[in-house]
mmCIF file of C-alpha atoms in Angstrom:
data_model
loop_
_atom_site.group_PDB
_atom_site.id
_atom_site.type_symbol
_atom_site.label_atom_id
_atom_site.label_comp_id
_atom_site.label_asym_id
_atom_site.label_seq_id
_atom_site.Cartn_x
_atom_site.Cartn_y
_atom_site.Cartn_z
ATOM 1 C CA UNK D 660 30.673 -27.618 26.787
ATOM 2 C CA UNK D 661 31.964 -24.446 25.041
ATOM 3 C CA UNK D 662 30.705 -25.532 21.838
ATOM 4 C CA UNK D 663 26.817 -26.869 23.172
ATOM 5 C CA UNK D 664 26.638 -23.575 24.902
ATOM 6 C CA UNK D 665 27.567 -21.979 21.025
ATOM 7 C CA UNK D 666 25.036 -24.440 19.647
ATOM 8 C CA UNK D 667 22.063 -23.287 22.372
ATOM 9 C CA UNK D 668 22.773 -19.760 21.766
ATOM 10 C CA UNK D 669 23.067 -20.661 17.720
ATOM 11 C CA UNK D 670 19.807 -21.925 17.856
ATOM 12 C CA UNK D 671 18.358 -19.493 20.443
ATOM 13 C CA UNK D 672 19.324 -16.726 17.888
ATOM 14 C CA UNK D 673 17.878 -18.413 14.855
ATOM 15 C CA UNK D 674 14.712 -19.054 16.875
ATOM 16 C CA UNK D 675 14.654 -15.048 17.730
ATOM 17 C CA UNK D 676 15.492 -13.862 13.821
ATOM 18 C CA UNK D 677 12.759 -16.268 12.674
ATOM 19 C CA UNK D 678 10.174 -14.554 15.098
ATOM 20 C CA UNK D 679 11.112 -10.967 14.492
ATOM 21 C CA UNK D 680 8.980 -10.598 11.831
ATOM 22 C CA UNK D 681 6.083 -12.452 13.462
ATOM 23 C CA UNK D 682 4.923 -8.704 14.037
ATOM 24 C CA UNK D 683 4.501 -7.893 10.614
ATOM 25 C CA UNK D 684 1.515 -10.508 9.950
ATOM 26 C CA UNK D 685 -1.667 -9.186 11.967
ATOM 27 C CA UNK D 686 -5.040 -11.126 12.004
ATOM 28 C CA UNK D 687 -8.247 -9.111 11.663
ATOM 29 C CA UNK D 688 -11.678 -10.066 12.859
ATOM 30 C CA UNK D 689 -13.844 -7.488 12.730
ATOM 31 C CA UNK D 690 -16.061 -6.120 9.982
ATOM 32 C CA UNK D 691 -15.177 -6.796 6.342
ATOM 33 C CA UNK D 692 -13.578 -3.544 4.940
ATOM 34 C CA UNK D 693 -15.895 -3.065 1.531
ATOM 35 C CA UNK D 694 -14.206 -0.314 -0.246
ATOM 36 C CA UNK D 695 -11.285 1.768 0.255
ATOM 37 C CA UNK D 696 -11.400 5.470 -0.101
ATOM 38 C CA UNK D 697 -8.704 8.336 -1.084
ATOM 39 C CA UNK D 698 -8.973 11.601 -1.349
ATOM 40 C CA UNK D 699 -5.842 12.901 -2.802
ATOM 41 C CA UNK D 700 -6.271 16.116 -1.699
ATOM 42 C CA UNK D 701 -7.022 15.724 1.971
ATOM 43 C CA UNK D 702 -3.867 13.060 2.031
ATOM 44 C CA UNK D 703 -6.796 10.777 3.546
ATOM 45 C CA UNK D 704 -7.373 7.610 2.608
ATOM 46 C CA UNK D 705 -10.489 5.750 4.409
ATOM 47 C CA UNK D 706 -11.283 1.997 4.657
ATOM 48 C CA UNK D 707 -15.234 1.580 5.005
ATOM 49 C CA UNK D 708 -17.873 -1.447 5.631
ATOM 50 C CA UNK D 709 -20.968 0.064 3.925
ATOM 51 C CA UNK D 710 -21.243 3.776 4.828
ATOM 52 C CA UNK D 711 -19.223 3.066 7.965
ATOM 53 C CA UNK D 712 -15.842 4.458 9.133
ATOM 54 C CA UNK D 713 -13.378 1.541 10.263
ATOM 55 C CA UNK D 714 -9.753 3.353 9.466
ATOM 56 C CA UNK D 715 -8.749 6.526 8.325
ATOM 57 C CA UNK D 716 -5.265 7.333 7.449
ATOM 58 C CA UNK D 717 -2.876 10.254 6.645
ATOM 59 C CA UNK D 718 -1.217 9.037 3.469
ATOM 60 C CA UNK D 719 1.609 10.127 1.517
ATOM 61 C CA UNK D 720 1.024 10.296 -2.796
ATOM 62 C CA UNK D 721 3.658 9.839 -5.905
ATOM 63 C CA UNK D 722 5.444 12.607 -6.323
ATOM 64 C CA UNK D 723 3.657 15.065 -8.713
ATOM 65 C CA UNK D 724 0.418 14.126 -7.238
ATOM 66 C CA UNK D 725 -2.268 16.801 -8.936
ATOM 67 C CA UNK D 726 -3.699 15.501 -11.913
ATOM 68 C CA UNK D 727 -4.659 11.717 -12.899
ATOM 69 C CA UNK D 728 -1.330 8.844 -13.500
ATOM 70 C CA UNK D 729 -1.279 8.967 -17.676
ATOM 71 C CA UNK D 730 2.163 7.923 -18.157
ATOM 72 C CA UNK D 731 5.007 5.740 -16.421
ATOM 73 C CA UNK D 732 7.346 8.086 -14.280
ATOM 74 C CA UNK D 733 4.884 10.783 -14.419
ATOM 75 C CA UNK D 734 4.998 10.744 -10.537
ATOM 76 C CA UNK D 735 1.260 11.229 -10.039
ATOM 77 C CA UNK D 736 -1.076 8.527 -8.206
ATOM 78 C CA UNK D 737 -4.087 7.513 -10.485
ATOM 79 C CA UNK D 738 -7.528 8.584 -10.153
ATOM 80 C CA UNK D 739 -10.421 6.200 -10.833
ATOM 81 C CA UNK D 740 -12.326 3.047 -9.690
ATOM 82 C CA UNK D 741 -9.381 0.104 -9.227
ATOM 83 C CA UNK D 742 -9.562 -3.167 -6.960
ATOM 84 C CA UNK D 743 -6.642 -4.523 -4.512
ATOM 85 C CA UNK D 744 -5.488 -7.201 -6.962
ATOM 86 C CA UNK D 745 -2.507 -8.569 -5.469
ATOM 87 C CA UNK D 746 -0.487 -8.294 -1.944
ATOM 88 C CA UNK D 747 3.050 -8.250 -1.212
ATOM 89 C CA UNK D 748 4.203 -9.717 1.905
ATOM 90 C CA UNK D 749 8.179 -8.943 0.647
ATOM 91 C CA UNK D 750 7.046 -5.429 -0.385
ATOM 92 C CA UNK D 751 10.776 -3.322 -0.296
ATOM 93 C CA UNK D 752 8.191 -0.863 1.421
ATOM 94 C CA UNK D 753 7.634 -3.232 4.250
ATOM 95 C CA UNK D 754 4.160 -4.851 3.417
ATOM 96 C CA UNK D 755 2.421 -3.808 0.176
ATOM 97 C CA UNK D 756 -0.937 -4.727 -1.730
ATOM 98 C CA UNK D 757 -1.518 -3.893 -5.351
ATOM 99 C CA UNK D 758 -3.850 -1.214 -7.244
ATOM 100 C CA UNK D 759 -5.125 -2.747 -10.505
ATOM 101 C CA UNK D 760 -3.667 0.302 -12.208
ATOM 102 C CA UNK D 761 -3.732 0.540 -15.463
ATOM 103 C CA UNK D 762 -7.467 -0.435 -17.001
ATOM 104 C CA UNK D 763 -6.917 -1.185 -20.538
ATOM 105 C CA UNK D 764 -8.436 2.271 -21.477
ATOM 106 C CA UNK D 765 -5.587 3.625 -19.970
ATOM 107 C CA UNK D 766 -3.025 1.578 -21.948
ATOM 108 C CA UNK D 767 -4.867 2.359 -24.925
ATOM 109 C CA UNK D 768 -4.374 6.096 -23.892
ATOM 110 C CA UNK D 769 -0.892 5.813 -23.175
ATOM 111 C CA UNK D 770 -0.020 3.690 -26.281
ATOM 112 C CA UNK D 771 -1.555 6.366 -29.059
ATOM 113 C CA UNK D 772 0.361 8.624 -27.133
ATOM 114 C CA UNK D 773 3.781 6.640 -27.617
ATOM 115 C CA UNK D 774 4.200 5.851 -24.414
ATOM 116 C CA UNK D 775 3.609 3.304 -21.335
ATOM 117 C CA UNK D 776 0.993 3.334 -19.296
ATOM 118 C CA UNK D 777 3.235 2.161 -15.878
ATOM 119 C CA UNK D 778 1.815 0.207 -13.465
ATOM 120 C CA UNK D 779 3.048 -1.251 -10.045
ATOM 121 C CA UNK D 780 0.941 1.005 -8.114
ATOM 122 C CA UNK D 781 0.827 0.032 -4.492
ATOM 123 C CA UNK D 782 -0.368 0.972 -1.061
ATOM 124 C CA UNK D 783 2.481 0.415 0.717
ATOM 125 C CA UNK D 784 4.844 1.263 4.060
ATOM 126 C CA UNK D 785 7.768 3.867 4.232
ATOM 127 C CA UNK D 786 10.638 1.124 5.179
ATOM 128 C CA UNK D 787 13.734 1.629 3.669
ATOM 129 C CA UNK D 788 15.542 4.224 2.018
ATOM 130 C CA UNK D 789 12.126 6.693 1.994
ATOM 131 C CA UNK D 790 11.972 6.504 5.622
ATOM 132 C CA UNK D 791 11.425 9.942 6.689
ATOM 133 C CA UNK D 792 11.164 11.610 3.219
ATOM 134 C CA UNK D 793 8.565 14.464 3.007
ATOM 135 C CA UNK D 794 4.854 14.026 2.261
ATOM 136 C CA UNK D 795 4.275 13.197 -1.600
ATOM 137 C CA UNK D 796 7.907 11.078 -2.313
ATOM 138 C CA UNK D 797 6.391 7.947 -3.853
ATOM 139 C CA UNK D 798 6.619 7.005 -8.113
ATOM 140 C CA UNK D 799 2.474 7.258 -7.968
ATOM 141 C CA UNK D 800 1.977 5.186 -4.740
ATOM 142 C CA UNK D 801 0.092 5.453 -1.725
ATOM 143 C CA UNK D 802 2.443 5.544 1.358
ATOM 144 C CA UNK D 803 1.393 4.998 5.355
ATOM 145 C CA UNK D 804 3.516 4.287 8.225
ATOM 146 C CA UNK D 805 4.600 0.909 8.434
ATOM 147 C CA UNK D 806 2.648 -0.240 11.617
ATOM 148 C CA UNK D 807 -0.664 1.740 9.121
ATOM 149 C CA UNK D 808 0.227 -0.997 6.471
ATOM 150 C CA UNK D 809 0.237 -3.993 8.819
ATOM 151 C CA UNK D 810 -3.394 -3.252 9.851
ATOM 152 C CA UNK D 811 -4.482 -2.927 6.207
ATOM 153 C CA UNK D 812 -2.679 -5.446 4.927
ATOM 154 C CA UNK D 813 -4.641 -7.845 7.207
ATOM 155 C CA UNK D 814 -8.058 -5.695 7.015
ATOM 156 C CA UNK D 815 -8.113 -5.403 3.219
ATOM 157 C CA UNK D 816 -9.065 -8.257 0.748
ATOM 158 C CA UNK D 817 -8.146 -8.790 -2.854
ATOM 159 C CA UNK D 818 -11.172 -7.893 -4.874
ATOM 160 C CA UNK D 819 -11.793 -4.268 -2.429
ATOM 161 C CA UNK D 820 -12.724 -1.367 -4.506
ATOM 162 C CA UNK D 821 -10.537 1.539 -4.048
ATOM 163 C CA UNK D 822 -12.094 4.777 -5.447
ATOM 164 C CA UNK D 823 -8.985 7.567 -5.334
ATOM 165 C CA UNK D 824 -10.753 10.803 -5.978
ATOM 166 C CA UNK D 825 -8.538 13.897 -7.079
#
C-alpha cells in the first residue's frame, strides 16, 4: 500500500509539474494585431489593428538606449522598420519573439566599420536573473512583465511590422 500511495502521489506530482506551465500559452481571438509600435522615448510600446489601440505597454530598452543599435554590445535597441520573425517559447526571459534585427544594410555598416552588427534582438519577459532590475537593463531588447509577454506572445504573428521610433 505504502508504495501505490508513493506511486499516486508520483504521478499526481508529475501531472501538476506538467500543467504548471499551461499558464504560459494564452489563446487570442480578437482582432489581428497589424503592426507593433515603440516609442523609445515614452518606454511605450503599442500593438495596433489599423489605426486602432488593442495594447499598450510600459517597456523596458537595452541598456544605452539613445541612439540607433550599430554594433553588437553597444547596449542600445535598434531603430527602424523590422518584422517579428521568429518566437521563443523557451525564451531564458520567459516567452520571447524575435526582431529581424539586423537588415543587411546594417551588416554592411557594421562590417566597413570592423565590427558585428549583433543580432538576437527580442521582445521578451523579465524572468530570471533581471527580475527586478531597473528600467533600461536589457543587451538592446525590449523587456515587459512576464504576464505582458504571454498576451503578446499569443496576440502577435510572425510577419507583424514593428516600427521602434527613437
Amino acid at each position: 500500500m505504502n508504495r501505490r500511495t508513493l506511486l499516486l502521489g508520483g504521478c499526481a506530482l508529475a501531472t501538476l509539474a506538467a500543467c504548471g506551465d499551461s499558464t504560459k500559452f494564452k489563446s487570442y481571438n480578437g482582432p489581428a494585431v497589424t503592426q507593433i509600435q515603440l516609442f523609445k522615448s515614452q518606454r511605450m510600446m503599442y500593438l495596433l489593428h489599423g489605426d486602432e489601440v488593442l495594447e499598450k505597454y510600459k517597456v523596458g530598452l537595452g541598456g544605452d538606449p539613445v541612439g540607433p543599435k550599430r554594433f553588437e554590445g553597444d547596449g542600445k535597441t535598434p531603430e527602424g522598420l523590422y518584422y517579428i520573425n521568429r518566437r521563443n517559447p523557451n525564451s531564458a526571459y520567459y516567452l520571447s519573439i524575435g526582431i529581424s534585427y539586423p537588415n543587411p544594410q546594417q551588416v554592411a555598416f557594421a562590417e566597413s566599420q570592423g565590427k558585428k552588427a549583433g543580432g538576437d534582438i527580442f521582445i521578451h519577459g523579465r524572468d530570471g536573473k533581471n527580475k527586478g532590475k531597473g528600467r533600461d537593463w536589457t543587451a538592446g531588447c525590449i523587456a515587459v512583465k512576464d504576464k505582458e509577454i504571454r498576451d503578446i506572445y499569443a496576440m502577435v504573428r510572425d510577419g507583424t511590422p514593428i516600427f521602434i521610433f527613437p
